[in-house]
PDB file of C-alpha atoms and ligand atoms in Angstrom:
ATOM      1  CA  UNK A 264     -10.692  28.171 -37.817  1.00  0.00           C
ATOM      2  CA  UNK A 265      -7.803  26.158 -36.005  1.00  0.00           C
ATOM      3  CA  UNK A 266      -7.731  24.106 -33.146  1.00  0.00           C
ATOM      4  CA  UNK A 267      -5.186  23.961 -30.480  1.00  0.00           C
ATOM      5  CA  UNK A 268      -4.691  21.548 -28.186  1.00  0.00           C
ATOM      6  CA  UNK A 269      -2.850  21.584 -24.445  1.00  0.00           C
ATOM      7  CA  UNK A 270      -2.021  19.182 -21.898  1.00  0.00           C
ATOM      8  CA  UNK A 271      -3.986  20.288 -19.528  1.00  0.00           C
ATOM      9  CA  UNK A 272      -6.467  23.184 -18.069  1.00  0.00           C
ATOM     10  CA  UNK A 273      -3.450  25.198 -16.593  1.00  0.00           C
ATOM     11  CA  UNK A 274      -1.947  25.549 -19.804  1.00  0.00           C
ATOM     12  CA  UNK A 275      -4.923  26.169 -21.427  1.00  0.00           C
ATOM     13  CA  UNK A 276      -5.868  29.213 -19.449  1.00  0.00           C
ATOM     14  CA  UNK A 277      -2.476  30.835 -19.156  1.00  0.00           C
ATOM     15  CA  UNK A 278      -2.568  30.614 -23.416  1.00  0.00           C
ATOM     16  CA  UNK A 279      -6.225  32.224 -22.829  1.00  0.00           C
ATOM     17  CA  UNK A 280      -4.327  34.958 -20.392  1.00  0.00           C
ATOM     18  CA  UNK A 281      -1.374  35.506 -22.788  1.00  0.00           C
ATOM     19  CA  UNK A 282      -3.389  36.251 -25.542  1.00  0.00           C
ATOM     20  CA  UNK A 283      -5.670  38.717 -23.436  1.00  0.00           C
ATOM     21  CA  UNK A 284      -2.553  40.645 -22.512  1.00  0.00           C
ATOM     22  CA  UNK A 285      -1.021  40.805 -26.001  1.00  0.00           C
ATOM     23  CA  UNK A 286      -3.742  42.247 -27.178  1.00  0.00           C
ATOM     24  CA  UNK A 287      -4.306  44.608 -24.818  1.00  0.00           C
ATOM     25  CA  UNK A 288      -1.133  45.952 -25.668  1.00  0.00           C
ATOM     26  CA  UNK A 289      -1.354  45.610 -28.960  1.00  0.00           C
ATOM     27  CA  UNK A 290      -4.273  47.828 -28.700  1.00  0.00           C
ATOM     28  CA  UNK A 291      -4.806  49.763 -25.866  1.00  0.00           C
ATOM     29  CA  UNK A 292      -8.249  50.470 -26.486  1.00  0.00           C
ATOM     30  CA  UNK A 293      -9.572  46.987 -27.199  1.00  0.00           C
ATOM     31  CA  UNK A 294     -13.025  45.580 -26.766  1.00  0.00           C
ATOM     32  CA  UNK A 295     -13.081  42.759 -25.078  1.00  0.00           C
ATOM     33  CA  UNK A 296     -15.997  40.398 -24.729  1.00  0.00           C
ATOM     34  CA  UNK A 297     -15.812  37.665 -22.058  1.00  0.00           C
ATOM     35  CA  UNK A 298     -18.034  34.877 -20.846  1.00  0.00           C
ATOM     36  CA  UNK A 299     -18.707  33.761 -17.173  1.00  0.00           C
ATOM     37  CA  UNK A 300     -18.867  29.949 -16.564  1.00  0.00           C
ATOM     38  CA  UNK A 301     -16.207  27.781 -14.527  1.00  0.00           C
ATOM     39  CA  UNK A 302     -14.157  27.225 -18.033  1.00  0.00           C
ATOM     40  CA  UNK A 303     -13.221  31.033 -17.886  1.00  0.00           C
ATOM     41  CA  UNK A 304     -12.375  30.873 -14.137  1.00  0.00           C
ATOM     42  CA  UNK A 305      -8.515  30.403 -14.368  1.00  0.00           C
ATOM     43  CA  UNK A 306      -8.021  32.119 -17.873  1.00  0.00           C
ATOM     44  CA  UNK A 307      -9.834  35.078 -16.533  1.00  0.00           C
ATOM     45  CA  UNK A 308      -8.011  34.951 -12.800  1.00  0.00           C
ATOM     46  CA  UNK A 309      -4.454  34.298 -14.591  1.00  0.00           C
ATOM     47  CA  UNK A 310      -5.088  37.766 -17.187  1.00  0.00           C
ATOM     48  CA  UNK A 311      -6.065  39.558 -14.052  1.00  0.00           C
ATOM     49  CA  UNK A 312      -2.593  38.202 -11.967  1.00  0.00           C
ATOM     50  CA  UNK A 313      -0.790  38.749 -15.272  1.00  0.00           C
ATOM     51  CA  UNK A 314      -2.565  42.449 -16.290  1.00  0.00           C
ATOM     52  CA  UNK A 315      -1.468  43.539 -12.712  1.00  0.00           C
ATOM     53  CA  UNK A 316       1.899  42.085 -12.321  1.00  0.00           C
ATOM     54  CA  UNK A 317       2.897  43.606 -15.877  1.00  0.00           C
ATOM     55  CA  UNK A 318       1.127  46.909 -15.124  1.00  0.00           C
ATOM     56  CA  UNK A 319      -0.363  46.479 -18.414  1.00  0.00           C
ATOM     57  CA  UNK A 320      -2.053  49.611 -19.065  1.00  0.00           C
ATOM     58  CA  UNK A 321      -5.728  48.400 -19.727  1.00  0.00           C
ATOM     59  CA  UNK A 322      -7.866  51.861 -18.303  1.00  0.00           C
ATOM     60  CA  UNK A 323      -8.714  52.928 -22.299  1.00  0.00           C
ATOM     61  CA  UNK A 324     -10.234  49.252 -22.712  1.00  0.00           C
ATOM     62  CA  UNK A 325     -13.627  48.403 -22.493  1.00  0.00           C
ATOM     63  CA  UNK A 326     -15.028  45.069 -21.408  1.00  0.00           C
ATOM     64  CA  UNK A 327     -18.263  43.351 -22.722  1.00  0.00           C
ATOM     65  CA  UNK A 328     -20.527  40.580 -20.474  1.00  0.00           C
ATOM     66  CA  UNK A 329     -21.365  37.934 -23.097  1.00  0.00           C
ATOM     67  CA  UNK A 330     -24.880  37.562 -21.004  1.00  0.00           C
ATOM     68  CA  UNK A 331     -27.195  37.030 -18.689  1.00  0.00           C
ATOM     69  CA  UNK A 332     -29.832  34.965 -16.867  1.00  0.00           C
ATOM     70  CA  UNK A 333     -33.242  37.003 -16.989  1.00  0.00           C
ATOM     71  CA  UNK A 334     -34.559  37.859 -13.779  1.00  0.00           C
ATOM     72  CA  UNK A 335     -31.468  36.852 -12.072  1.00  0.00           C
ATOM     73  CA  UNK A 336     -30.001  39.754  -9.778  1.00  0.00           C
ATOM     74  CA  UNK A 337     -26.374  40.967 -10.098  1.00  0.00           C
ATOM     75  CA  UNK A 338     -25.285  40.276  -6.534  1.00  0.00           C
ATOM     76  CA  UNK A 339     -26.848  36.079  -6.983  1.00  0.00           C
ATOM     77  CA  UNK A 340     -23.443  34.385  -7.160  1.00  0.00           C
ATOM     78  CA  UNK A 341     -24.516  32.699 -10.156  1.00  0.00           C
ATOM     79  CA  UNK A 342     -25.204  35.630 -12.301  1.00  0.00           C
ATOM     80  CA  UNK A 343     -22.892  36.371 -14.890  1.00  0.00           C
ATOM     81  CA  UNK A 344     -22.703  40.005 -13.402  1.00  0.00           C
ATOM     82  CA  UNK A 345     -21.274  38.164 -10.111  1.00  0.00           C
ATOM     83  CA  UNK A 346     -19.066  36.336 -11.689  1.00  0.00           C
ATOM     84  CA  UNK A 347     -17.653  39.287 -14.300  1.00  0.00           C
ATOM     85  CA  UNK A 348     -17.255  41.814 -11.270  1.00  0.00           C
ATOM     86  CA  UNK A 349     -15.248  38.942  -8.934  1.00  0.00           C
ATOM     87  CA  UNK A 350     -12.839  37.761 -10.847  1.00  0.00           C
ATOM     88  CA  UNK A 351     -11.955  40.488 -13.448  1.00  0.00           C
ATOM     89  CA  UNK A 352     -13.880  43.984 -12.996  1.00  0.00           C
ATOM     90  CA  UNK A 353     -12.951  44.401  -9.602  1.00  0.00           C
ATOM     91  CA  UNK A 354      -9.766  42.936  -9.108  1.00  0.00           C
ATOM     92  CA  UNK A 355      -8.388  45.202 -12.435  1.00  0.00           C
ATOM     93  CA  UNK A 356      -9.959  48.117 -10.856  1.00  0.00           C
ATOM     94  CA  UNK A 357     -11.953  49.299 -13.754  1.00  0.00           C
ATOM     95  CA  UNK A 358     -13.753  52.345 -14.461  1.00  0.00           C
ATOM     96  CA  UNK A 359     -17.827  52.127 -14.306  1.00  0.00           C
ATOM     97  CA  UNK A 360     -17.242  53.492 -17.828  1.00  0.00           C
ATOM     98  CA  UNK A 361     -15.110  50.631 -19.223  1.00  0.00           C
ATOM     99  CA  UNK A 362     -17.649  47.653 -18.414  1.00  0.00           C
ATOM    100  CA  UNK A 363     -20.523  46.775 -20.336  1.00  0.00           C
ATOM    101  CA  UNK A 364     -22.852  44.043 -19.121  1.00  0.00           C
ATOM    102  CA  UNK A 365     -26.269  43.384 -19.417  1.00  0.00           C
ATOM    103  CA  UNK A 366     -29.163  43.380 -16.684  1.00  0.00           C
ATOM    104  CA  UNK A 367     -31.185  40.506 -16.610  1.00  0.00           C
ATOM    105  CA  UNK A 368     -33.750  42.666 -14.367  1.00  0.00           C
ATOM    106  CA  UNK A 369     -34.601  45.575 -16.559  1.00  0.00           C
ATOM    107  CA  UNK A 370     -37.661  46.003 -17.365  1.00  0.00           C
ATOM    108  CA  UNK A 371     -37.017  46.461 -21.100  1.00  0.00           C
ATOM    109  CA  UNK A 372     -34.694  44.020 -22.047  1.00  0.00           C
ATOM    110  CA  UNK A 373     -35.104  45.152 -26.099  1.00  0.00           C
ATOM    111  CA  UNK A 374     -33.328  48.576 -24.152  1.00  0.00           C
ATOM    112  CA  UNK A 375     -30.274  46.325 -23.093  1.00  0.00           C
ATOM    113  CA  UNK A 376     -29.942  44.596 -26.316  1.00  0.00           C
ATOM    114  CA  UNK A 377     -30.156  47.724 -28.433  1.00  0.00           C
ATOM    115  CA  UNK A 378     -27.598  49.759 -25.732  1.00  0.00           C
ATOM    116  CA  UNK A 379     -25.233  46.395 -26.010  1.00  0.00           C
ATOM    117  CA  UNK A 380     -25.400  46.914 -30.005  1.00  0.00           C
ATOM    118  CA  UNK A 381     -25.000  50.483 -30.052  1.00  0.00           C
ATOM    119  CA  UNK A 382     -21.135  50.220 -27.373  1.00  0.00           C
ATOM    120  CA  UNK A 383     -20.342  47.653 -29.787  1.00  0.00           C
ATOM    121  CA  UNK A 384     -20.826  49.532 -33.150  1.00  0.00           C
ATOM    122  CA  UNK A 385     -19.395  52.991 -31.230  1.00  0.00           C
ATOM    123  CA  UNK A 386     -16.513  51.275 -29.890  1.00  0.00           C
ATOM    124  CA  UNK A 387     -15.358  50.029 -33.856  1.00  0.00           C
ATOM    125  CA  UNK A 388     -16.392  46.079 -32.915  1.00  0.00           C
ATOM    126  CA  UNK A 389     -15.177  43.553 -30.593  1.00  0.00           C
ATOM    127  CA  UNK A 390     -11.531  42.910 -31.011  1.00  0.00           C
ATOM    128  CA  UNK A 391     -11.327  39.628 -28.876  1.00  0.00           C
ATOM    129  CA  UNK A 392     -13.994  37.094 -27.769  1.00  0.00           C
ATOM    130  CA  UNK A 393     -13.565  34.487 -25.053  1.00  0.00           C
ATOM    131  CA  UNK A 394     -16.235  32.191 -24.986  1.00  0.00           C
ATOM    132  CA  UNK A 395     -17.207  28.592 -23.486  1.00  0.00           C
ATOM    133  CA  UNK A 396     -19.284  26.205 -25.142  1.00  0.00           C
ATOM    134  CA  UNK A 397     -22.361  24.045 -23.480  1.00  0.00           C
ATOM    135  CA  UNK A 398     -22.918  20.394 -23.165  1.00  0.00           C
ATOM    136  CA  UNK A 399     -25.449  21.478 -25.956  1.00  0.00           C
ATOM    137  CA  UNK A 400     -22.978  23.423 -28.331  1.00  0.00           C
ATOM    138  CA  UNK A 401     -24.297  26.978 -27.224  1.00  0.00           C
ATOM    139  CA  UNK A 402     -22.544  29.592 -26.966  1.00  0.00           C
ATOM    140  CA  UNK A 403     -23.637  32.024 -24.359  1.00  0.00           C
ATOM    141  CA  UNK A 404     -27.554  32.052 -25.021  1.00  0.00           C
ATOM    142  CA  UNK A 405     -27.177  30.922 -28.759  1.00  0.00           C
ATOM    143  CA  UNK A 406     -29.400  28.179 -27.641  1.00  0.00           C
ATOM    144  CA  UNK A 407     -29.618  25.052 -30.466  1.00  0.00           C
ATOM    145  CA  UNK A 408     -31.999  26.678 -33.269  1.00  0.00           C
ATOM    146  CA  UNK A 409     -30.630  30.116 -32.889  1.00  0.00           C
ATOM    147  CA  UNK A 410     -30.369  32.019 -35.863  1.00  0.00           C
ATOM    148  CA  UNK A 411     -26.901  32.527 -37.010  1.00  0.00           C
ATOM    149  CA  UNK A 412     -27.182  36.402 -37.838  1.00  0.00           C
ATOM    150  CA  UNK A 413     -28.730  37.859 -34.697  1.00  0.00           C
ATOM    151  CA  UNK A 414     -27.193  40.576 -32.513  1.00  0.00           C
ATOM    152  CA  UNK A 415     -27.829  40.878 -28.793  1.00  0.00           C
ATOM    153  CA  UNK A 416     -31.118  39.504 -28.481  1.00  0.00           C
ATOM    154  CA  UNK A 417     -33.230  37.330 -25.397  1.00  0.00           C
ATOM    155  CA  UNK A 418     -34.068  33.914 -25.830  1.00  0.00           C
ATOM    156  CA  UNK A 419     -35.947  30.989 -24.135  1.00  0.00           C
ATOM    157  CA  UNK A 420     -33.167  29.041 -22.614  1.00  0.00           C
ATOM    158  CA  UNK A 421     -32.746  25.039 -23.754  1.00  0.00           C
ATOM    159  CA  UNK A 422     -33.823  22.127 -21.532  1.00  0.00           C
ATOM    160  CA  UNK A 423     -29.799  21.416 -21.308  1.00  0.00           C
ATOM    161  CA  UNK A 424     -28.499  24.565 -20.519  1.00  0.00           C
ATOM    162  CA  UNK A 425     -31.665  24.941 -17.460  1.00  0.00           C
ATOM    163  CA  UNK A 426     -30.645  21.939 -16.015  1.00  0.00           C
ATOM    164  CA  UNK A 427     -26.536  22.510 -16.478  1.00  0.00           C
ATOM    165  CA  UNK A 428     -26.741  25.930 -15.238  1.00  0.00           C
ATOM    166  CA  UNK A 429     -28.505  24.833 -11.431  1.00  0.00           C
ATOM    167  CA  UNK A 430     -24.337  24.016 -11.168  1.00  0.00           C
ATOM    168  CA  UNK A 431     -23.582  27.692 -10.480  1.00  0.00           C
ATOM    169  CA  UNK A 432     -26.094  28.595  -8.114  1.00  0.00           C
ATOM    170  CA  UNK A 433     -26.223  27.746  -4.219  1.00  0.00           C
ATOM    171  CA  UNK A 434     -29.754  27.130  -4.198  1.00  0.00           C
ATOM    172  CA  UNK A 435     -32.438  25.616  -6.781  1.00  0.00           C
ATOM    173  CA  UNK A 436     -32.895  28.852  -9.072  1.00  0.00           C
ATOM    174  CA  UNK A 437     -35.824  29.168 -11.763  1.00  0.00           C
ATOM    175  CA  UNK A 438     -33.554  29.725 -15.063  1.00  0.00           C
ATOM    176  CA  UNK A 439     -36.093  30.512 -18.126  1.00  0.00           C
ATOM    177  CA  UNK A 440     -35.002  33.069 -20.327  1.00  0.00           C
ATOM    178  CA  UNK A 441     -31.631  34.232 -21.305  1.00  0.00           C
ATOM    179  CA  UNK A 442     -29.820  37.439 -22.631  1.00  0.00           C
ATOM    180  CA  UNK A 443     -26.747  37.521 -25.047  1.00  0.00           C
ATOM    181  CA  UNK A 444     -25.187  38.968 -27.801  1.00  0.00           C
ATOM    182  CA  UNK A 445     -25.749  37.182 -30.895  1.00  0.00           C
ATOM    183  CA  UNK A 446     -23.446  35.164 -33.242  1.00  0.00           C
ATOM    184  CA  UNK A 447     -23.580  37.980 -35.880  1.00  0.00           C
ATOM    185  CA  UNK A 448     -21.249  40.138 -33.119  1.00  0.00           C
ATOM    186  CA  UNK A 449     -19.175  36.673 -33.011  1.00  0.00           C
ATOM    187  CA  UNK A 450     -18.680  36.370 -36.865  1.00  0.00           C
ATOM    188  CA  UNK A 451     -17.726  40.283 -36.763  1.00  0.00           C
ATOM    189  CA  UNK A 452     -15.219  40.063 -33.737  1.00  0.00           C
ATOM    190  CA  UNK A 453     -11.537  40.200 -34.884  1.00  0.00           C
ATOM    191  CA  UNK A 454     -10.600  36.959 -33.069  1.00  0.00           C
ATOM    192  CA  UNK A 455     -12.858  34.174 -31.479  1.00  0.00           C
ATOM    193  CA  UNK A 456     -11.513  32.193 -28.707  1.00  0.00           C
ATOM    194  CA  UNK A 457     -13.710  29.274 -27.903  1.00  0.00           C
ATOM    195  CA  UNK A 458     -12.134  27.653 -24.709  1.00  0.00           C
ATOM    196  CA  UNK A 459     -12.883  24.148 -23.522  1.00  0.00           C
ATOM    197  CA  UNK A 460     -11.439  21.511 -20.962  1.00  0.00           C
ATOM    198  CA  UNK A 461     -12.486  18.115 -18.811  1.00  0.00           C
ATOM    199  CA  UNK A 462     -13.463  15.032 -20.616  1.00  0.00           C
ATOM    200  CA  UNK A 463     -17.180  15.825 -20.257  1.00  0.00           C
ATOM    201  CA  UNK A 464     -16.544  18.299 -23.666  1.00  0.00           C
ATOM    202  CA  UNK A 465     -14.848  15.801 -25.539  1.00  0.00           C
ATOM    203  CA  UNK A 466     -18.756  14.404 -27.248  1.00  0.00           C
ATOM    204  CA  UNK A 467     -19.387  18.103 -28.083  1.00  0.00           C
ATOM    205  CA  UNK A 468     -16.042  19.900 -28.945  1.00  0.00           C
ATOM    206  CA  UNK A 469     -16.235  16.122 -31.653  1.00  0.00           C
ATOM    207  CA  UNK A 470     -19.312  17.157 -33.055  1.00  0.00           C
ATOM    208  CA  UNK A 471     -18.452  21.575 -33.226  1.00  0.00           C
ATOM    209  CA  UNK A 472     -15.144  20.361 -35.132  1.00  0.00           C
ATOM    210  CA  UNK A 473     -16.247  17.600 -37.145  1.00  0.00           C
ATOM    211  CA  UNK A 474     -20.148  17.265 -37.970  1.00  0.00           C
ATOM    212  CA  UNK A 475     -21.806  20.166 -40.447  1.00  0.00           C
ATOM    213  CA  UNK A 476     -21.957  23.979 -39.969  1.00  0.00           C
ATOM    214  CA  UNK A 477     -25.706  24.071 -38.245  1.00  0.00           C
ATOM    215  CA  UNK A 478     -27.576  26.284 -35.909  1.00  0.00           C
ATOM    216  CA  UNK A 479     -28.531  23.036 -33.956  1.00  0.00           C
ATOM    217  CA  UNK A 480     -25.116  22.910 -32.881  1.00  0.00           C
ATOM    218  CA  UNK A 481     -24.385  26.533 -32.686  1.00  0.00           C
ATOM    219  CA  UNK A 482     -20.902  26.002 -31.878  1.00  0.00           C
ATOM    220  CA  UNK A 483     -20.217  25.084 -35.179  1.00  0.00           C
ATOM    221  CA  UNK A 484     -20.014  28.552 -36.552  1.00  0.00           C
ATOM    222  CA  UNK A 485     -16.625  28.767 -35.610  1.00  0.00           C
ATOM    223  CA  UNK A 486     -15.737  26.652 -38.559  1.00  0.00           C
ATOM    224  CA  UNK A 487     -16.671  29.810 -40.858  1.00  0.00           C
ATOM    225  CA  UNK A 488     -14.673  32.154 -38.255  1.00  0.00           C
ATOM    226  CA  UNK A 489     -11.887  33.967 -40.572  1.00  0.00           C
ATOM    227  CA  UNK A 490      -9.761  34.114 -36.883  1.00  0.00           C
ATOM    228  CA  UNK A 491     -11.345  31.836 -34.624  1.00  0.00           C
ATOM    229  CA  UNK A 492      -9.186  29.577 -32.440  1.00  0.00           C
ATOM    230  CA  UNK A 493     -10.940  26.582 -30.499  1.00  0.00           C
ATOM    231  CA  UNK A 494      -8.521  26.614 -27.543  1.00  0.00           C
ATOM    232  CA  UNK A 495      -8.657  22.595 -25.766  1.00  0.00           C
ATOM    233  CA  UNK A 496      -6.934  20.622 -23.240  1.00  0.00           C
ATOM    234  CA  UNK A 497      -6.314  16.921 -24.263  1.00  0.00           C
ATOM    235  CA  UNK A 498      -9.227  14.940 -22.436  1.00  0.00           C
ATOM    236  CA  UNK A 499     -11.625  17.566 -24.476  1.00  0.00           C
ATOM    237  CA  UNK A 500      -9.872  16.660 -27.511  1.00  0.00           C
ATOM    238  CA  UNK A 501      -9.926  13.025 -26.919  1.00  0.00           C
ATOM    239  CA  UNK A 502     -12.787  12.155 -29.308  1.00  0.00           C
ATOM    240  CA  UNK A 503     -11.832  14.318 -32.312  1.00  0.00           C
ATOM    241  CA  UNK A 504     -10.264  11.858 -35.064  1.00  0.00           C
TER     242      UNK A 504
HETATM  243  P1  LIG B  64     -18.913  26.067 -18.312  1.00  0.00           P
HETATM  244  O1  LIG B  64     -20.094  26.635 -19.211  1.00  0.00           O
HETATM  245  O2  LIG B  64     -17.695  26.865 -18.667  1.00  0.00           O
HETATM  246  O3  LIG B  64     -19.381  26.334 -16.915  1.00  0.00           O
HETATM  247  O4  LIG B  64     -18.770  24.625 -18.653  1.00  0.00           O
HETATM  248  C1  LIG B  64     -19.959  26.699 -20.587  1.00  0.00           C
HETATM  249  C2  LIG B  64     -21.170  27.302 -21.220  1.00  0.00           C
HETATM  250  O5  LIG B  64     -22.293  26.857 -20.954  1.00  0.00           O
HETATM  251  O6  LIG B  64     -21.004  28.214 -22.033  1.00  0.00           O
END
């Protein structure tokens, strides 16, 4: 694992986009598996501005949701299918075929997990994962006490992350359950980008660099990552020593 370190959120995210790109055209055909959340915003707006204005040519790749909040509809401004759609399905103008995410209303959610596990294994594995990380160390659902070698699986969601996550809906939203693919897909993805920023991530970016690999702090699996990059600006970094 490395860490890198830039001066600010700006920076940050156009790295984030830059790396998106490269890899895109790289490998035309890339699997790419990206998180909602407000640290994604600009990294995901900037590979959209910067996809388009380079006419990168991104129709054979196929794009993976990282999760979802059970019984939360797509068009509820804080699911992650809201966000996903907004600010990079849409505006790339992909094909229905190309996107992957999962739906927090089905019915049988063990159907979405398996159909998430089955694109990944069909599509050769994720090439590139962009994830955040929670004021908990989560990352996505891998709620604290997750085991490390799950695949896409549902989970009850942590006191933190039900409280944290009333910040992207417009109204007071009942949050209970989550869906996600597991840290065994992260520890199998060709690169790991773990993206923080804002002094409010310094305590826990400190403990996912520095304290011992443990599912209470899922997070720190990144340490074991053979090509996982924890991508910071400076006031996140401001506790590490
Ligand atoms: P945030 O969420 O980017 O909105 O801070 C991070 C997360 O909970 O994964």
């Amino acid at each position: 694992m490395e860490t890198k370190t830039y001066p600010d959120y700006e920076t940050l995210s156009a790295a984030v986009a830059q790396i998106m790109c490269d890899n895109i055209r790289q490998k035309p055909t890339a699997v790419i598996c990206l998180a909602s959340g407000h640290t994604p915003l600009l990294p995901c707006r900037l590979f959209v501005q910067k996809a388009n204005d380079e006419h990168l040519h991104i129709s054979e790749a196929t794009f993976l949701g990282l999760d979802e909040w059970v019984g939360v509809p797509p068009e509820n401004e804080g699911s992650c299918h809201y966000f996903l759609y907004n600010t990079v399905f849409n505006p790339l103008g992909l094909q229905a075929g190309q996107i992957h995410v999962f739906n927090g209303m089905a019915e049988d959610l063990s159907i979405e997990c398996e159909t998430m596990d089955d694109v990944i294994e069909n599509n050769g594995g994720i090439d590139l994962m962009i994830v955040g990380i929670g004021m908990n160390g989560h990352i996505g659902f891998n709620e604290p006490g997750v085991p490390f070698n799950h695949l896409s699986h549902v989970i009850e969601l942590d006191k933190t992350t039900i409280e944290v996550g009333q910040k992207y809906f417009p109204a007071a939203t009942t949050l209970t359950k989550g869906i996600t693919i597991g840290l065994q897909h992260l520890m199998n993805a060709n690169k790991v980008l773990l993206i923080a920023n804002g002094e409010k991530k310094a305590a826990i970016i400190q403990q996912t660099i520095e304290s011992e690999v443990s599912n209470q702090i899922p997070a720190t699996i990144m340490q074991t990552h053979k090509n996982g990059i924890i991508m910071i600006d400076a006031a996140a970094s401001s506790l590490l020593s």
